mmCIF file of C-alpha atoms in Angstrom:
data_model
loop_
_atom_site.group_PDB
_atom_site.id
_atom_site.type_symbol
_atom_site.label_atom_id
_atom_site.label_comp_id
_atom_site.label_asym_id
_atom_site.label_seq_id
_atom_site.Cartn_x
_atom_site.Cartn_y
_atom_site.Cartn_z
ATOM 1 C CA MET A 225 5.999 -11.012 12.994
ATOM 2 C CA LYS A 226 3.102 -8.749 13.782
ATOM 3 C CA LEU A 227 -0.446 -8.889 12.377
ATOM 4 C CA LEU A 228 -1.694 -5.454 11.298
ATOM 5 C CA SER A 229 -5.418 -6.178 11.313
ATOM 6 C CA ARG A 230 -7.682 -4.168 9.027
ATOM 7 C CA ALA A 231 -10.414 -4.330 11.673
ATOM 8 C CA SER A 232 -8.290 -2.206 14.041
ATOM 9 C CA ARG A 233 -7.663 0.671 11.610
ATOM 10 C CA GLU A 234 -9.253 4.091 11.523
ATOM 11 C CA VAL A 235 -10.548 5.529 8.269
ATOM 12 C CA ARG A 236 -9.134 9.046 7.872
ATOM 13 C CA PRO A 237 -9.604 11.816 5.325
ATOM 14 C CA TRP A 238 -6.817 12.524 2.860
ATOM 15 C CA LYS A 239 -4.614 15.553 3.398
ATOM 16 C CA ASN A 240 -6.727 17.412 0.769
ATOM 17 C CA ALA A 241 -10.019 15.971 2.189
ATOM 18 C CA CYS A 242 -11.029 14.577 -1.252
ATOM 19 C CA GLY A 243 -10.935 10.903 -0.227
ATOM 20 C CA VAL A 244 -10.260 8.520 2.653
ATOM 21 C CA SER A 245 -7.591 6.003 3.585
ATOM 22 C CA GLU A 246 -6.604 3.563 6.323
ATOM 23 C CA ASP A 247 -3.018 3.592 7.525
ATOM 24 C CA ILE A 248 -1.613 0.056 7.435
ATOM 25 C CA ILE A 249 1.653 1.199 9.024
ATOM 26 C CA VAL A 250 3.198 4.629 9.505
ATOM 27 C CA ALA A 251 6.749 5.681 10.393
ATOM 28 C CA PRO A 252 7.151 6.729 14.006
ATOM 29 C CA THR A 253 8.917 9.957 12.914
ATOM 30 C CA VAL A 254 7.536 13.028 11.170
ATOM 31 C CA ASP A 255 9.196 15.778 9.170
ATOM 32 C CA ALA A 256 8.887 19.568 9.547
ATOM 33 C CA SER A 257 5.554 19.529 7.660
ATOM 34 C CA GLY A 258 4.067 17.076 10.159
ATOM 35 C CA ASP A 259 3.947 14.257 7.597
ATOM 36 C CA PRO A 260 5.452 10.886 8.557
ATOM 37 C CA SER A 261 8.704 9.999 6.772
ATOM 38 C CA TRP A 262 6.964 6.959 5.245
ATOM 39 C CA ARG A 263 3.535 5.357 5.148
ATOM 40 C CA VAL A 264 1.745 2.306 3.749
ATOM 41 C CA ALA A 265 -2.012 2.811 3.408
ATOM 42 C CA LEU A 266 -5.161 1.421 1.832
ATOM 43 C CA ALA A 267 -7.000 4.231 0.036
ATOM 44 C CA THR A 268 -10.546 4.405 -1.324
ATOM 45 C CA VAL A 269 -11.377 6.498 -4.397
ATOM 46 C CA ASP A 270 -15.126 6.865 -4.940
ATOM 47 C CA ARG A 271 -15.269 9.688 -7.506
ATOM 48 C CA ASP A 272 -13.097 11.785 -9.825
ATOM 49 C CA VAL A 273 -10.802 13.641 -7.403
ATOM 50 C CA PRO A 274 -7.325 15.141 -7.210
ATOM 51 C CA PHE A 275 -4.798 13.293 -5.064
ATOM 52 C CA SER A 276 -3.032 15.086 -2.212
ATOM 53 C CA SER A 277 0.356 16.624 -2.939
ATOM 54 C CA PHE A 278 3.347 15.406 -0.898
ATOM 55 C CA ARG A 279 6.462 17.488 -1.652
ATOM 56 C CA GLY A 280 9.745 15.633 -1.312
ATOM 57 C CA MET A 281 8.100 12.205 -1.281
ATOM 58 C CA ASP A 282 8.047 9.317 -3.718
ATOM 59 C CA ARG A 283 4.800 7.392 -4.109
ATOM 60 C CA ILE A 284 3.837 3.927 -5.322
ATOM 61 C CA LEU A 285 0.250 2.877 -6.027
ATOM 62 C CA MET A 286 -1.314 -0.534 -6.742
ATOM 63 C CA PRO A 287 -5.057 -0.707 -7.595
ATOM 64 C CA ILE A 288 -6.622 -3.731 -5.885
ATOM 65 C CA SER A 289 -10.243 -3.387 -7.058
ATOM 66 C CA GLY A 290 -11.514 -5.428 -9.997
ATOM 67 C CA ALA A 291 -11.752 -2.599 -12.518
ATOM 68 C CA GLY A 292 -8.383 -1.061 -11.674
ATOM 69 C CA MET A 293 -8.076 2.733 -11.917
ATOM 70 C CA GLU A 294 -7.695 5.528 -14.417
ATOM 71 C CA LEU A 295 -5.429 8.416 -13.448
ATOM 72 C CA ALA A 296 -4.180 11.647 -14.961
ATOM 73 C CA VAL A 297 -0.538 12.145 -13.931
ATOM 74 C CA ASP A 298 0.838 15.563 -14.863
ATOM 75 C CA GLY A 299 -1.760 15.669 -17.640
ATOM 76 C CA GLU A 300 -0.932 12.212 -19.031
ATOM 77 C CA PHE A 301 -3.734 9.621 -18.949
ATOM 78 C CA LYS A 302 -2.815 6.262 -17.397
ATOM 79 C CA ARG A 303 -5.005 3.149 -17.305
ATOM 80 C CA LEU A 304 -3.938 0.938 -14.386
ATOM 81 C CA PRO A 305 -5.281 -2.622 -14.413
ATOM 82 C CA ARG A 306 -5.845 -4.379 -11.100
ATOM 83 C CA TYR A 307 -2.532 -5.230 -9.337
ATOM 84 C CA SER A 308 -0.435 -3.085 -11.690
ATOM 85 C CA ILE A 309 2.076 -0.750 -10.057
ATOM 86 C CA LEU A 310 2.669 2.944 -10.726
ATOM 87 C CA SER A 311 5.454 5.034 -9.178
ATOM 88 C CA PHE A 312 5.314 8.844 -9.205
ATOM 89 C CA ARG A 313 6.693 11.851 -7.371
ATOM 90 C CA GLY A 314 4.624 13.310 -4.546
ATOM 91 C CA GLU A 315 4.703 16.729 -6.248
ATOM 92 C CA ALA A 316 3.059 15.391 -9.402
ATOM 93 C CA SER A 317 -0.435 16.550 -10.283
ATOM 94 C CA VAL A 318 -2.426 13.307 -9.981
ATOM 95 C CA ALA A 319 -6.184 12.851 -10.244
ATOM 96 C CA ALA A 320 -8.574 9.907 -10.474
ATOM 97 C CA ARG A 321 -10.585 9.924 -13.700
ATOM 98 C CA ASN A 322 -13.725 8.146 -14.943
ATOM 99 C CA VAL A 323 -14.531 6.623 -11.546
ATOM 100 C CA ARG A 324 -17.776 4.660 -11.935
ATOM 101 C CA THR A 325 -17.553 2.453 -8.846
ATOM 102 C CA PRO A 326 -15.457 2.904 -5.698
ATOM 103 C CA ALA A 327 -11.908 1.626 -6.114
ATOM 104 C CA GLN A 328 -9.237 0.777 -3.578
ATOM 105 C CA ASP A 329 -5.468 0.867 -3.826
ATOM 106 C CA ILE A 330 -2.399 0.150 -1.756
ATOM 107 C CA ASN A 331 -0.457 3.399 -1.496
ATOM 108 C CA VAL A 332 3.163 3.718 -0.338
ATOM 109 C CA MET A 333 4.800 7.080 0.370
ATOM 110 C CA ILE A 334 8.361 7.773 1.476
ATOM 111 C CA ASP A 335 10.313 10.971 2.017
ATOM 112 C CA ARG A 336 13.251 10.829 -0.398
ATOM 113 C CA SER A 337 15.660 11.698 2.438
ATOM 114 C CA ALA A 338 14.345 8.792 4.563
ATOM 115 C CA GLY A 339 15.185 6.029 2.083
ATOM 116 C CA ALA A 340 13.511 4.178 -0.767
ATOM 117 C CA ALA A 341 10.440 1.997 -1.201
ATOM 118 C CA ALA A 342 9.415 -0.795 -3.550
ATOM 119 C CA MET A 343 6.185 -2.720 -4.015
ATOM 120 C CA ALA A 344 5.599 -5.983 -5.871
ATOM 121 C CA ARG A 345 2.653 -8.226 -6.583
ATOM 122 C CA ARG A 346 3.112 -11.768 -5.272
ATOM 123 C CA TYR A 347 0.797 -14.721 -5.813
ATOM 124 C CA VAL A 348 0.794 -17.321 -3.036
ATOM 125 C CA VAL A 349 0.064 -20.960 -3.842
ATOM 126 C CA GLY A 350 0.361 -23.618 -1.153
ATOM 127 C CA SER A 351 2.743 -22.803 1.672
ATOM 128 C CA THR A 352 5.289 -19.980 1.635
ATOM 129 C CA PRO A 353 7.769 -19.468 4.502
ATOM 130 C CA LEU A 354 8.016 -15.871 5.686
ATOM 131 C CA ARG A 355 11.550 -14.627 6.155
ATOM 132 C CA THR A 356 12.748 -12.156 8.726
ATOM 133 C CA ALA A 357 13.183 -8.554 7.630
ATOM 134 C CA ALA A 358 16.681 -7.357 6.762
ATOM 135 C CA ASP A 359 18.376 -4.872 9.069
ATOM 136 C CA GLY A 360 17.311 -1.332 8.146
ATOM 137 C CA GLU A 361 14.307 -2.572 6.196
ATOM 138 C CA VAL A 362 10.571 -2.512 6.861
ATOM 139 C CA THR A 363 8.772 -5.362 5.083
ATOM 140 C CA VAL A 364 4.979 -5.576 4.949
ATOM 141 C CA ILE A 365 2.830 -8.192 3.199
ATOM 142 C CA VAL A 366 -0.775 -7.130 2.516
ATOM 143 C CA ALA A 367 -3.358 -9.881 1.917
ATOM 144 C CA LEU A 368 -5.420 -9.174 -1.201
ATOM 145 C CA ALA A 369 -7.450 -12.407 -1.210
ATOM 146 C CA PRO A 370 -9.725 -13.976 1.449
ATOM 147 C CA THR A 371 -8.167 -17.405 0.794
ATOM 148 C CA LEU A 372 -4.892 -16.727 2.646
ATOM 149 C CA ARG A 373 -3.877 -17.860 6.132
ATOM 150 C CA HIS A 374 -0.983 -16.966 8.404
ATOM 151 C CA ASN A 375 0.096 -19.884 10.587
ATOM 152 C CA GLY A 376 -3.351 -21.421 10.089
ATOM 153 C CA LYS A 377 -5.343 -18.274 10.953
ATOM 154 C CA PRO A 378 -7.454 -16.713 8.166
ATOM 155 C CA LEU A 379 -6.528 -13.269 6.860
ATOM 156 C CA ARG A 380 -9.070 -10.738 5.645
ATOM 157 C CA ILE A 381 -8.477 -8.668 2.528
ATOM 158 C CA GLY A 382 -6.403 -5.716 3.715
ATOM 159 C CA ASP A 383 -4.893 -7.487 6.735
ATOM 160 C CA ALA A 384 -1.117 -7.115 6.717
ATOM 161 C CA LEU A 385 1.885 -8.845 8.213
ATOM 162 C CA LEU A 386 4.867 -6.805 9.435
ATOM 163 C CA LEU A 387 8.008 -8.902 9.166
ATOM 164 C CA ASP A 388 10.574 -8.385 11.893
ATOM 165 C CA ASP A 389 13.573 -10.274 13.267
ATOM 166 C CA THR A 390 11.479 -13.207 14.540
ATOM 167 C CA ASP A 391 10.423 -16.335 12.666
ATOM 168 C CA GLY A 392 7.371 -15.382 10.624
ATOM 169 C CA GLY A 393 5.999 -18.863 10.131
ATOM 170 C CA TYR A 394 4.051 -19.570 6.944
ATOM 171 C CA LEU A 395 1.597 -17.919 4.596
ATOM 172 C CA THR A 396 -0.697 -20.597 3.168
ATOM 173 C CA GLY A 397 -3.585 -20.843 0.730
ATOM 174 C CA PHE A 398 -3.770 -19.122 -2.635
ATOM 175 C CA GLY A 399 -4.209 -15.569 -3.795
ATOM 176 C CA GLU A 400 -2.619 -12.194 -4.406
ATOM 177 C CA THR A 401 -0.528 -10.185 -1.962
ATOM 178 C CA ALA A 402 1.261 -6.841 -2.111
ATOM 179 C CA LEU A 403 4.831 -7.032 -0.858
ATOM 180 C CA VAL A 404 6.145 -3.648 0.334
ATOM 181 C CA ARG A 405 9.795 -3.062 1.204
ATOM 182 C CA ILE A 406 11.019 0.187 2.706
ATOM 183 C CA THR A 407 14.798 0.522 2.886
ATOM 184 C CA LEU A 408 15.726 3.186 5.394
ATOM 185 C CA ALA A 409 18.635 5.563 4.794
ATOM 186 C CA ARG A 410 21.501 5.203 7.219
#
């Protein structure tokens, strides 16, 4: 188990320079374009902007701000409430619309040849044991509430836990999390 602290992350511009994000965890390998084969990030959208294009990648997005987000995906309007999940292809034309206050989202990207990704919303109440990650899988839990603790230590919103082959202990308290699973191709 490894803590991926939000306090230790750099804020970086998007590929198209229209927004910023913080990498929660990034694959150690890159493809011919220089992009990593997969990434989990926390993005901030503060105005109506187009999203970066990522050919050959699948993307998953979960708004975590109170108002959610409004997007245009290939010309189709989508209203995404807080903690809802939207999957789309990296080649899609995607743009934030009607942004009145800055919004944040958890964003997962994976090269289709590298494997597959899934994200789910999980609500923690009480004490939840954390399992080890399966072989060939990257599992990340992102804290979305300030009322969560890992093995008694408080987590900040945006802190993440990387599950590995060691005992992960317990997640305690109450509040939302984003559970991200990346299954790597063999």
